Tab-separated table of C-alpha atoms in Angstrom:
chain	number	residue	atom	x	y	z
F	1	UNK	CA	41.717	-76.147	-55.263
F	2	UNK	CA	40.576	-79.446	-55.033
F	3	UNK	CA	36.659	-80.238	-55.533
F	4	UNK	CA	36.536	-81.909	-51.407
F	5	UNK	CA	38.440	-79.304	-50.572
F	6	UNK	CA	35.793	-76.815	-52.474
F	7	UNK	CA	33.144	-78.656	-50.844
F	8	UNK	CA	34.294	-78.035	-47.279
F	9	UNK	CA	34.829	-74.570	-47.788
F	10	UNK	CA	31.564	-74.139	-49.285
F	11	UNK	CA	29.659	-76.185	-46.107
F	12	UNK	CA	30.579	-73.529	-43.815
F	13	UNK	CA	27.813	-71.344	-44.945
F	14	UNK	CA	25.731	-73.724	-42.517
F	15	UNK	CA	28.487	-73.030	-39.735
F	16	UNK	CA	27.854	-69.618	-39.964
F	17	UNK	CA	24.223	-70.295	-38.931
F	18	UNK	CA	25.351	-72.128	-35.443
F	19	UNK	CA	26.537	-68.640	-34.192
F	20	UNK	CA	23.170	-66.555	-35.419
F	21	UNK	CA	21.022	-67.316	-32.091
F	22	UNK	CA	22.778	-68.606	-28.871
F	23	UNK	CA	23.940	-64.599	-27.836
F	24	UNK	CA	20.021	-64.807	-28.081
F	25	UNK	CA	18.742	-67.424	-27.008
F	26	UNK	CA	21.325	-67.858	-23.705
F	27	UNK	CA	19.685	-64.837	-22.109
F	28	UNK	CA	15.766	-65.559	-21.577
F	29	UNK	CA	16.914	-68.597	-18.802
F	30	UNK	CA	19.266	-66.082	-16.970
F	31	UNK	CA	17.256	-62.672	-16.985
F	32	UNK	CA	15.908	-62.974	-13.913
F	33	UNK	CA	19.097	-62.800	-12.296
F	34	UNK	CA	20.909	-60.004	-14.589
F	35	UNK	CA	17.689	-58.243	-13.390
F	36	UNK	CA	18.451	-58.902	-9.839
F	37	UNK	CA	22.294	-58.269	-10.584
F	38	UNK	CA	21.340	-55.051	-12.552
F	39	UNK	CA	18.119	-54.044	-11.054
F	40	UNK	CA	15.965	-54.224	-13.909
F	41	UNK	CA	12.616	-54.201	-13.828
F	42	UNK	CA	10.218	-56.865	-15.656
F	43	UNK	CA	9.788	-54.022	-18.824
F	44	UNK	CA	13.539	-53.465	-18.934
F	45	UNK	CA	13.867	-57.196	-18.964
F	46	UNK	CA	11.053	-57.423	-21.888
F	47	UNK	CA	12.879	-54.420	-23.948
F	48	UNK	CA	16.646	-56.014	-23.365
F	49	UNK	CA	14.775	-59.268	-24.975
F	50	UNK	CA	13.246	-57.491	-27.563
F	51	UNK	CA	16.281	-54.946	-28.136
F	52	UNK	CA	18.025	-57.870	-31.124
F	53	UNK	CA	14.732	-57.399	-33.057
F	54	UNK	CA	14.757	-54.498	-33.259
F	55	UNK	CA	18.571	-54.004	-34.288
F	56	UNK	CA	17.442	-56.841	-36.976
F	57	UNK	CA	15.092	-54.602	-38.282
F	58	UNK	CA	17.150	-51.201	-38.384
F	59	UNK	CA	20.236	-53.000	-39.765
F	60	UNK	CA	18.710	-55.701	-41.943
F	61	UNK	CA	17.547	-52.612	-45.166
F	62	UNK	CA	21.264	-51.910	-44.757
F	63	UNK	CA	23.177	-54.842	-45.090
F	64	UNK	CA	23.258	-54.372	-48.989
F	65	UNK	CA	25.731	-51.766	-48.603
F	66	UNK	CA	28.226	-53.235	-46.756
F	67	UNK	CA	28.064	-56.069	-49.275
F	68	UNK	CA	28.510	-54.190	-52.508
F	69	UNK	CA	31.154	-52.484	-50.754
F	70	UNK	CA	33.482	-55.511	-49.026
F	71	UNK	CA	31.744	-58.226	-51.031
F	72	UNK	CA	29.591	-60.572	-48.995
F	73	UNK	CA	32.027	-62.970	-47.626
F	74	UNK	CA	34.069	-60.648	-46.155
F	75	UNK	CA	30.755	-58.408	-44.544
F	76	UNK	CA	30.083	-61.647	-42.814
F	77	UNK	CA	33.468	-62.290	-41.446
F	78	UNK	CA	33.425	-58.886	-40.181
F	79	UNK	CA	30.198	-59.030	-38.663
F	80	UNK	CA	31.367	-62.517	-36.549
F	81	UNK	CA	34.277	-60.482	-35.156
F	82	UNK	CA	31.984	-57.711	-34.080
F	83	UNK	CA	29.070	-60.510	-32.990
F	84	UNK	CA	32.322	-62.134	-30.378
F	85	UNK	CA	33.233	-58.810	-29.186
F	86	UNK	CA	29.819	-57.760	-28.405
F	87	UNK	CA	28.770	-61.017	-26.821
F	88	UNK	CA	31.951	-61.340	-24.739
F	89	UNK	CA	31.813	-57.152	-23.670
F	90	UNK	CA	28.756	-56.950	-22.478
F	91	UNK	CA	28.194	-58.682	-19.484
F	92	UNK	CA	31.190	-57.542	-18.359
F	93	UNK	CA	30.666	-53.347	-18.725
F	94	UNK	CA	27.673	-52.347	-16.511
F	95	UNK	CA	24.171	-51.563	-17.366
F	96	UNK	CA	24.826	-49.664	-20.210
F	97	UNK	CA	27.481	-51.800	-21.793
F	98	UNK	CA	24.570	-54.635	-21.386
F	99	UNK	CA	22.026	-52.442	-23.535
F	100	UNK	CA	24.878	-51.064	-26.210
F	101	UNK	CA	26.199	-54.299	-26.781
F	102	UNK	CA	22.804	-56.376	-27.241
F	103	UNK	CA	22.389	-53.624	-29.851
F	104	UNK	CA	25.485	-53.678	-31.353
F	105	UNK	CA	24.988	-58.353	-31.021
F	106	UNK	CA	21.917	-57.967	-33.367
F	107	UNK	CA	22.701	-55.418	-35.656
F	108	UNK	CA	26.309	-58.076	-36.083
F	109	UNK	CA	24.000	-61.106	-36.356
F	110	UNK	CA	21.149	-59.011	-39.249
F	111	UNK	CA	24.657	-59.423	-41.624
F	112	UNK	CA	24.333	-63.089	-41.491
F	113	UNK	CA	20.915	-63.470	-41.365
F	114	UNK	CA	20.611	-61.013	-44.447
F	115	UNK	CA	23.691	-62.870	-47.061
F	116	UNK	CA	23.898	-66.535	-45.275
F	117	UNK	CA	20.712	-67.245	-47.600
F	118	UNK	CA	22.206	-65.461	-50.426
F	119	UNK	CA	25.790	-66.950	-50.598
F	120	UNK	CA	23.429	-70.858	-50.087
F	121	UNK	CA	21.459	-69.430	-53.380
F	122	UNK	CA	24.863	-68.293	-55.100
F	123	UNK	CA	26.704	-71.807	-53.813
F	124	UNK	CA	23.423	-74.420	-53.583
F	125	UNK	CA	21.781	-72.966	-57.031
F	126	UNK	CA	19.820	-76.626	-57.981
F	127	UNK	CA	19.364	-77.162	-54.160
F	128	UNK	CA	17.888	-73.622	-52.853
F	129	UNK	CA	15.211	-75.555	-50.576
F	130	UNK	CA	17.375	-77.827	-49.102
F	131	UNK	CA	20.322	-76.368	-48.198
F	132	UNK	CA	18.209	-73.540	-46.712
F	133	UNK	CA	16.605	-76.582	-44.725
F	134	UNK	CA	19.884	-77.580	-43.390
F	135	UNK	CA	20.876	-74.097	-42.800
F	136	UNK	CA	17.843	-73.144	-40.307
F	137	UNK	CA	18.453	-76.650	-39.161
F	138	UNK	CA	21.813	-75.401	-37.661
F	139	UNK	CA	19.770	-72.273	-36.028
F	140	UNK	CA	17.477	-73.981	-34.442
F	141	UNK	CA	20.258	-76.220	-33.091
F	142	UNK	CA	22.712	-73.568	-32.163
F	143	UNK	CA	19.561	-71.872	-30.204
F	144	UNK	CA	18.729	-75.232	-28.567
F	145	UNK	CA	22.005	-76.044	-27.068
F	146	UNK	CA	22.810	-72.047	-26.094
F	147	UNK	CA	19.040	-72.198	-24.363
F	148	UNK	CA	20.492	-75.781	-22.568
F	149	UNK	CA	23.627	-74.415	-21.528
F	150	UNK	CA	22.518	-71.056	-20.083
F	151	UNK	CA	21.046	-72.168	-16.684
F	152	UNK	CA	23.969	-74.680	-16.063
F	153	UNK	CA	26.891	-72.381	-17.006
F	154	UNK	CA	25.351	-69.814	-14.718
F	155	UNK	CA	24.729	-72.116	-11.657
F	156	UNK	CA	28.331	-72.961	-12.430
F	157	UNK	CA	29.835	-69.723	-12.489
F	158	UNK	CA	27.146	-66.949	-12.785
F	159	UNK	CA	25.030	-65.366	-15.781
F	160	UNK	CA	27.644	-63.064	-16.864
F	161	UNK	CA	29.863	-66.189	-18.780
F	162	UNK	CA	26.943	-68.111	-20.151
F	163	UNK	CA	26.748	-64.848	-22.043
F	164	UNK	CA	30.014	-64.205	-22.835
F	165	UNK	CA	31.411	-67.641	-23.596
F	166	UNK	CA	28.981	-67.714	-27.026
F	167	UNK	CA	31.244	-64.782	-28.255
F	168	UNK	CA	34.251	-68.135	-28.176
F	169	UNK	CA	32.210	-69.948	-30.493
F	170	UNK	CA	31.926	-66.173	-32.581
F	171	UNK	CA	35.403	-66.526	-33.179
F	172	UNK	CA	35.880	-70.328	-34.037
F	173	UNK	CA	33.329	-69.681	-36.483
F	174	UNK	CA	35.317	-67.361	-38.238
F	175	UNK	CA	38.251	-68.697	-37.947
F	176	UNK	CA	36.802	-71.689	-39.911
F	177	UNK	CA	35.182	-68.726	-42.415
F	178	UNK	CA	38.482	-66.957	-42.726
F	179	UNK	CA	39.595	-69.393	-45.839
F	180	UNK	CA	36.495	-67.810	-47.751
F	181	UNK	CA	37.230	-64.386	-47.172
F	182	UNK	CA	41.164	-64.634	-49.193
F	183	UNK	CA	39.582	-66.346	-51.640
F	184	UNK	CA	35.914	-65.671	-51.979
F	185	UNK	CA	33.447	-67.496	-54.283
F	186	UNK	CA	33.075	-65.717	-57.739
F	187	UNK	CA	29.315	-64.946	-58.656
F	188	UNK	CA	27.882	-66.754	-61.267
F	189	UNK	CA	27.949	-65.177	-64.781
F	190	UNK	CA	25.962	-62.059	-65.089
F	191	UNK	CA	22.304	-62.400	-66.061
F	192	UNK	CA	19.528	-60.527	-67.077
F	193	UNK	CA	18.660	-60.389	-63.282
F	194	UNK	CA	21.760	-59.452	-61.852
F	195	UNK	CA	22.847	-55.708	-60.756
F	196	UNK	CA	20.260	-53.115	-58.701
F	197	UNK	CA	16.482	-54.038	-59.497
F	198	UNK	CA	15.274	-51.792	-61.932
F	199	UNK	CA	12.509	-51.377	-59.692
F	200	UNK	CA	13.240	-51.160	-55.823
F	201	UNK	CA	12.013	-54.387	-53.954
F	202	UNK	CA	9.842	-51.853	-51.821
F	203	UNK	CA	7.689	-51.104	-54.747
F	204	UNK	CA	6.837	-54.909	-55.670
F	205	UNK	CA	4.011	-56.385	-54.861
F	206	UNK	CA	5.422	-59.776	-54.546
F	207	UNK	CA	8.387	-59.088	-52.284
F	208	UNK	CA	5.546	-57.403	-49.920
F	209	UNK	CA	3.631	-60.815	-50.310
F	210	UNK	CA	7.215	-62.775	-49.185
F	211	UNK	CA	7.245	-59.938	-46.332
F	212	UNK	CA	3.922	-60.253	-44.937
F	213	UNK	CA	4.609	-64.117	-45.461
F	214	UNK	CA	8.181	-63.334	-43.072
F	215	UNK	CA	6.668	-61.279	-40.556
F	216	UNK	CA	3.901	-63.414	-39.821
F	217	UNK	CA	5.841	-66.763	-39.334
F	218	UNK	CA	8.342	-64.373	-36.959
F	219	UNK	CA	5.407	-63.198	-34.990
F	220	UNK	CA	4.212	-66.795	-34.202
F	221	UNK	CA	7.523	-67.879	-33.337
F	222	UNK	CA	8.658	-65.222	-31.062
F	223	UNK	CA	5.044	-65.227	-29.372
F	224	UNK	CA	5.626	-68.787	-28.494
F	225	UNK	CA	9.087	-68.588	-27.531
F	226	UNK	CA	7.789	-65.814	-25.135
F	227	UNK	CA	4.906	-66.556	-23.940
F	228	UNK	CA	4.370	-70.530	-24.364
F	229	UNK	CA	5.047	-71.077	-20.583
F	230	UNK	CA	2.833	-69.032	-19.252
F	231	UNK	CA	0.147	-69.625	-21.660
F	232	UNK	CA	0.141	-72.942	-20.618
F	233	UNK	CA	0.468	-72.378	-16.869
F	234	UNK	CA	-2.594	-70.088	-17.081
F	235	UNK	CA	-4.605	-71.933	-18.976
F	236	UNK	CA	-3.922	-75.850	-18.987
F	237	UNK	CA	-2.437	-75.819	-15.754
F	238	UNK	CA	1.033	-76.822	-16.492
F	239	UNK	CA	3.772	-77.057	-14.224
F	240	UNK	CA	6.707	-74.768	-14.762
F	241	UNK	CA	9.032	-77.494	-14.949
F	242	UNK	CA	6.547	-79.557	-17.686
F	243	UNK	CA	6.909	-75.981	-19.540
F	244	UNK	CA	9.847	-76.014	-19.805
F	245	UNK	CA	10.521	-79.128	-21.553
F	246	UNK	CA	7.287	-78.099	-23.780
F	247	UNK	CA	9.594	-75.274	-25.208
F	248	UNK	CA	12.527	-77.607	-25.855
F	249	UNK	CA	10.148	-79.964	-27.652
F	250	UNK	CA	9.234	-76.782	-29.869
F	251	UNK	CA	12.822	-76.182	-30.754
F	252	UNK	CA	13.427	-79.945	-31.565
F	253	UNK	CA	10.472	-80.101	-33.804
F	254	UNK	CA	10.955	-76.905	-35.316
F	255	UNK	CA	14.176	-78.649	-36.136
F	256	UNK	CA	12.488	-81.941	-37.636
F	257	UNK	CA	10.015	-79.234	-39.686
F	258	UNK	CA	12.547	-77.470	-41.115
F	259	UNK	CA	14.239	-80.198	-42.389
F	260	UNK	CA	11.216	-82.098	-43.954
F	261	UNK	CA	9.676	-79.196	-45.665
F	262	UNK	CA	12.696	-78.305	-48.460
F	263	UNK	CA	10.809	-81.633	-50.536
F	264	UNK	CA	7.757	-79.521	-50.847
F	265	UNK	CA	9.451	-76.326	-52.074
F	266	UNK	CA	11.083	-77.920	-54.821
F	267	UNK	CA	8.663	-77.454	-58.068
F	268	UNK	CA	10.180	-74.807	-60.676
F	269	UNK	CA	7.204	-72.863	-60.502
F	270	UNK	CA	4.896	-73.042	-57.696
F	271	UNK	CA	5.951	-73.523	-53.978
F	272	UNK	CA	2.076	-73.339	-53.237
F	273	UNK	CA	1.769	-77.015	-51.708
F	274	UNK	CA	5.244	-76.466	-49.594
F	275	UNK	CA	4.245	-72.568	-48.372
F	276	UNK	CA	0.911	-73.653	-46.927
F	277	UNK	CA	2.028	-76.857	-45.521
F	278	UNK	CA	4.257	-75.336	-43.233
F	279	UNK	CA	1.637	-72.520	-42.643
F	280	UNK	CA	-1.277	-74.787	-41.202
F	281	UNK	CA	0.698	-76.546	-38.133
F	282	UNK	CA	0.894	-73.107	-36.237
F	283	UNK	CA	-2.643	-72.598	-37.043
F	284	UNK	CA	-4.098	-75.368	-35.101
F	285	UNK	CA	-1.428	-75.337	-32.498
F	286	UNK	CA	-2.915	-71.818	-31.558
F	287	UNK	CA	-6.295	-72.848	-32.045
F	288	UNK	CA	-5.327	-75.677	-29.964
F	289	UNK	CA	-4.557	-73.988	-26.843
F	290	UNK	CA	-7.374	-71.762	-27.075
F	291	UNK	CA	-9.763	-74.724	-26.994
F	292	UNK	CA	-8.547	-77.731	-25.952
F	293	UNK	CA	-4.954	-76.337	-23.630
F	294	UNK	CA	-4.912	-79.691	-21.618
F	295	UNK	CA	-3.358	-80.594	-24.375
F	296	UNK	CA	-0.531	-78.311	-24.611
F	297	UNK	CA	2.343	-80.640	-24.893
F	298	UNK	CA	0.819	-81.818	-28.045
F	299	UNK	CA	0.315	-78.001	-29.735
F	300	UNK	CA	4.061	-77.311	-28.410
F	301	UNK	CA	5.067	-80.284	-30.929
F	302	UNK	CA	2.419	-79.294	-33.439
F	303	UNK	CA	3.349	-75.245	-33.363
F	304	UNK	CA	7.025	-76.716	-33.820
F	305	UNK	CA	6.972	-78.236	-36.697
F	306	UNK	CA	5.111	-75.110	-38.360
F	307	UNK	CA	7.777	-72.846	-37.175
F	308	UNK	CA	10.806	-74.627	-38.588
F	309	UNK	CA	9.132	-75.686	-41.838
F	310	UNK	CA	7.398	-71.448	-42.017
F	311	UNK	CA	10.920	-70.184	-41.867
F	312	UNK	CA	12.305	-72.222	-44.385
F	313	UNK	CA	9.743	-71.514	-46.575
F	314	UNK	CA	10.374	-67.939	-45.957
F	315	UNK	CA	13.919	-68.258	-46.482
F	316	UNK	CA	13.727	-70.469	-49.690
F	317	UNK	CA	11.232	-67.997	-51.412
F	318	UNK	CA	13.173	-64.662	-50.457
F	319	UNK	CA	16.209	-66.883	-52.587
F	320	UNK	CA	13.385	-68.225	-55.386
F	321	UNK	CA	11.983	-64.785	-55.933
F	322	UNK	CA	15.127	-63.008	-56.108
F	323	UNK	CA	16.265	-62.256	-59.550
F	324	UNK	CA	19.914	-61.594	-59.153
F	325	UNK	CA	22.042	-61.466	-56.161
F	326	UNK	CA	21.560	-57.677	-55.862
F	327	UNK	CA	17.537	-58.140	-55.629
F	328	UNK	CA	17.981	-61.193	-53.760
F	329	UNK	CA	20.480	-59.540	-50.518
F	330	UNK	CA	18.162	-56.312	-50.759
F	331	UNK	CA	14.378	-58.246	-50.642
F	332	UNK	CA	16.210	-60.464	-47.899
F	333	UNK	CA	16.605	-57.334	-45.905
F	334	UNK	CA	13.181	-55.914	-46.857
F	335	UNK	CA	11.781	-59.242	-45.463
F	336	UNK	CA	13.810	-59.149	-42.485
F	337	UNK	CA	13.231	-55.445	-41.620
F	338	UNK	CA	9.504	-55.478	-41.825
F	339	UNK	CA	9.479	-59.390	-40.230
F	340	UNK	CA	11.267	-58.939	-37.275
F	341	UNK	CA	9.908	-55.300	-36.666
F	342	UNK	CA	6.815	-57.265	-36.394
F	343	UNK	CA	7.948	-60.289	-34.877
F	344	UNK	CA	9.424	-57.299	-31.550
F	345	UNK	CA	6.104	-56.148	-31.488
F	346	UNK	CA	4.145	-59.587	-31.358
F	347	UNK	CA	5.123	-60.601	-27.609
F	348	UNK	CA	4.399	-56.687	-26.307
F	349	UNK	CA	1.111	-57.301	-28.120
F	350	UNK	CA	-0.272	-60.192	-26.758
F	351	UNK	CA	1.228	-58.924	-23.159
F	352	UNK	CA	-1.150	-55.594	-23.207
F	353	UNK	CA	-4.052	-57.915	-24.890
F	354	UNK	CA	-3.727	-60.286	-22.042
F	355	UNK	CA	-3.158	-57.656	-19.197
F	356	UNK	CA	-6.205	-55.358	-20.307
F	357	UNK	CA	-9.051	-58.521	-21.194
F	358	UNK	CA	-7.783	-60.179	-17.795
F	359	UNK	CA	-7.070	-63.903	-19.528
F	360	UNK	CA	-5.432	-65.342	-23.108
F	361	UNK	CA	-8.341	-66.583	-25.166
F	362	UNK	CA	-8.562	-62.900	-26.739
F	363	UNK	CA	-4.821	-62.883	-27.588
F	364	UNK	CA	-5.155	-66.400	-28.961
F	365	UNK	CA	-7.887	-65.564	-31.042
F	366	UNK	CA	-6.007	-62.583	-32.681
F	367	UNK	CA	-2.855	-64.585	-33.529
F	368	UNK	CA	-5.055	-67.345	-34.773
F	369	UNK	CA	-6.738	-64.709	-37.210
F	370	UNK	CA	-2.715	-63.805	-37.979
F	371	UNK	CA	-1.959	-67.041	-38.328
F	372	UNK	CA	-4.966	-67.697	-40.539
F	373	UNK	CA	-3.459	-64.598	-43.170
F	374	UNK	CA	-0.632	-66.533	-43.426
F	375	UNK	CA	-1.412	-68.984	-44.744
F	376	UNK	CA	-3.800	-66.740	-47.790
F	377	UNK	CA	-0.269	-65.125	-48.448
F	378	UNK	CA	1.848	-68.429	-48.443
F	379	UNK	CA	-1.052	-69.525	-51.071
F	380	UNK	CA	-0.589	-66.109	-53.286
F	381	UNK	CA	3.038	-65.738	-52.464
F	382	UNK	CA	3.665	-69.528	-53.547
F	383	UNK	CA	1.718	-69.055	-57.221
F	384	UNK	CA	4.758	-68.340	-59.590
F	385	UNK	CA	8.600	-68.396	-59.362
F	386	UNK	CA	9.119	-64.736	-60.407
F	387	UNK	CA	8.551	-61.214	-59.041
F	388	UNK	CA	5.834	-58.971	-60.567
């Protein structure tokens, strides 16, 4: 095979990541009218949102299976043809075909959340950082453009396509995969690391501190891509229109962050300076609208950039504290289990906090304070390049 040839093949680890959100991210702009359609209430609406979390979370401890078993090129090309059947079925089946295949849509994505990383660790060894950089880049984008495209596909058609139509781009991405899964990328030579931890990730205290770091920066995400809006049209007055371009801007500059932080998580030995760097932004955006939310356009940008650059942080450390693919795919779904259980529960959260203390500045304060612990595990997590 020639090395261009190699190279291409290799590159569409990051094409993988342009399918991981938009069955996601398409349906917040339409559920108001698949809960006039369906007649679901506001809390079925907030559970059918928060249903993909969840599946991340049950499926995410179990990906490791199915990728000592098929080998992880072919899990993931399996789990794309499962993620375009799902997304195109279930608009299309009723109420419960809705709820079984938004199930069935995370539980496909947790495979390529869980061994996208660790095939970019395996292919991008001397360039963890920035290819995970460029891989979250292609999230954010794919989650942009799906988020776009919802409302306009809809008012073209109705809700039910500018679901099912991401289950095209499903396929196309693994058509373009298919090429890895005939031949698929040897592992590097066995090392000292390689083969089942000795000790299960569970029981290390570092791959809790890479969890805690995970489940914190998922929290602060999903709160603001949740509740942003109406945070700011409570408190700063915001129109919903101005809100809505406030969470675009939050997408774009979690884009920008994600790409500038990879320079910071470089060293060999301590990702310190990188892990609290893109810790702080979120801080101060949340501080931000609790005191000063007149300026709310300015914390969307500011929040942003801390989200893109705090989950490529957490991404590049689950791949630089891994040591050996089999750690490495099993602490990625440790990270992802515990994160996104969290990250389901954040929004549901600061929803009761809000309802029972009758404004936001209490539900601020308490993600602040979360906010604030991430950044003392980024700082521990970030002091060495190994496991204990």
């Amino acid at each position: 095979m020639s090395r261009e040839r190699s190279s291409l093949i290799t590159a569409t680890a990051f094409v993988v990541a342009l399918s991981l959100r938009p069955a996601l991210t398409a349906v917040g702009p339409v559920l108001p009218r698949i809960g006039v359609d369906l007649h679901l209430g506001e809390a079925a609406q907030g559970l059918l949102g928060t249903l993909p979390l969840l599946a991340f979370a049950v499926a995410s401890p179990l990906v490791h299976l199915a990728s000592r078993r098929f080998g992880m090129e072919r899990a993931v090309f399996v789990s794309l043809l499962v993620l375009a059947a799902s997304s195109a079925l279930r608009p299309y089946t009723g109420q419960a075909g809705l709820w079984i295949g938004t199930a069935v849509v995370g539980a496909a994505i947790a495979v390529g959340n869980v061994l996208v990383p660790v095939i970019l660790k395996r292919d991008y060894a001397g360039h963890v950082s920035r290819a995970t950089g460029i891989y979250t880049a292609f999230i954010t984008g794919g989650a942009a453009i799906a988020s776009i495209l919802a409302v306009p596909i809809a008012d073209a058609v109705d809700w039910r396509l500018s679901l099912a139509v991401w289950g095209g781009l499903a396929v196309l991405v693994a058509v373009v995969w298919l090429p890895r899964t005939i031949s698929p990328e040897p592992m590097p030579a066995a090392t000292a690391g390689d083969g089942p931890p000795p000790v299960s990730v569970w029981r290390q205290p570092m791959a809790w501190l890479v969890t805690g770091f995970m489940g914190l920066q998922s929290t602060a995400f999903y709160l603001f891509v949740n509740w942003l809006p109406t945070i700011e049209i409570s408190t700063g007055g915001v129109s919903e229109r101005a809100t809505g371009v406030h969470l675009f801007l939050f997408q774009v500059f979690g884009l920008i962050g994600g790409l500038s932080i990879p320079r910071l998580m470089k060293h060999p030995t301590n990702q310190r300076a990188g892990m609290m760097t893109a810790s702080t932004p979120i801080f101060i955006a949340l501080l931000g609208l609790l005191f000063a939310p007149h300026l709310a356009i300015v914390w969307a940008i500011v929040g942003g950039l801390g989200q893109g650059a705090g989950l490529v942080a957490a991404l590049t450390l689950i791949s630089l504290r891994g040591r050996g693919h089999h750690e490495t795919t099993q602490l990625s779904g440790m990270a992802q289990a515990v994160g996104y259980s969290l990250a389901a529960a954040g929004p549901v959260v600061a929803g009761y906090l809000t309802q029972v203390t009758g404004g936001w500045r209490t539900t601020l304060t308490v993600f602040a304070t979360l906010s604030a612990l991430q950044i003392v595990l980024g700082f521990v997590a970030g002091r060495d390049n190994r496991p204990t």
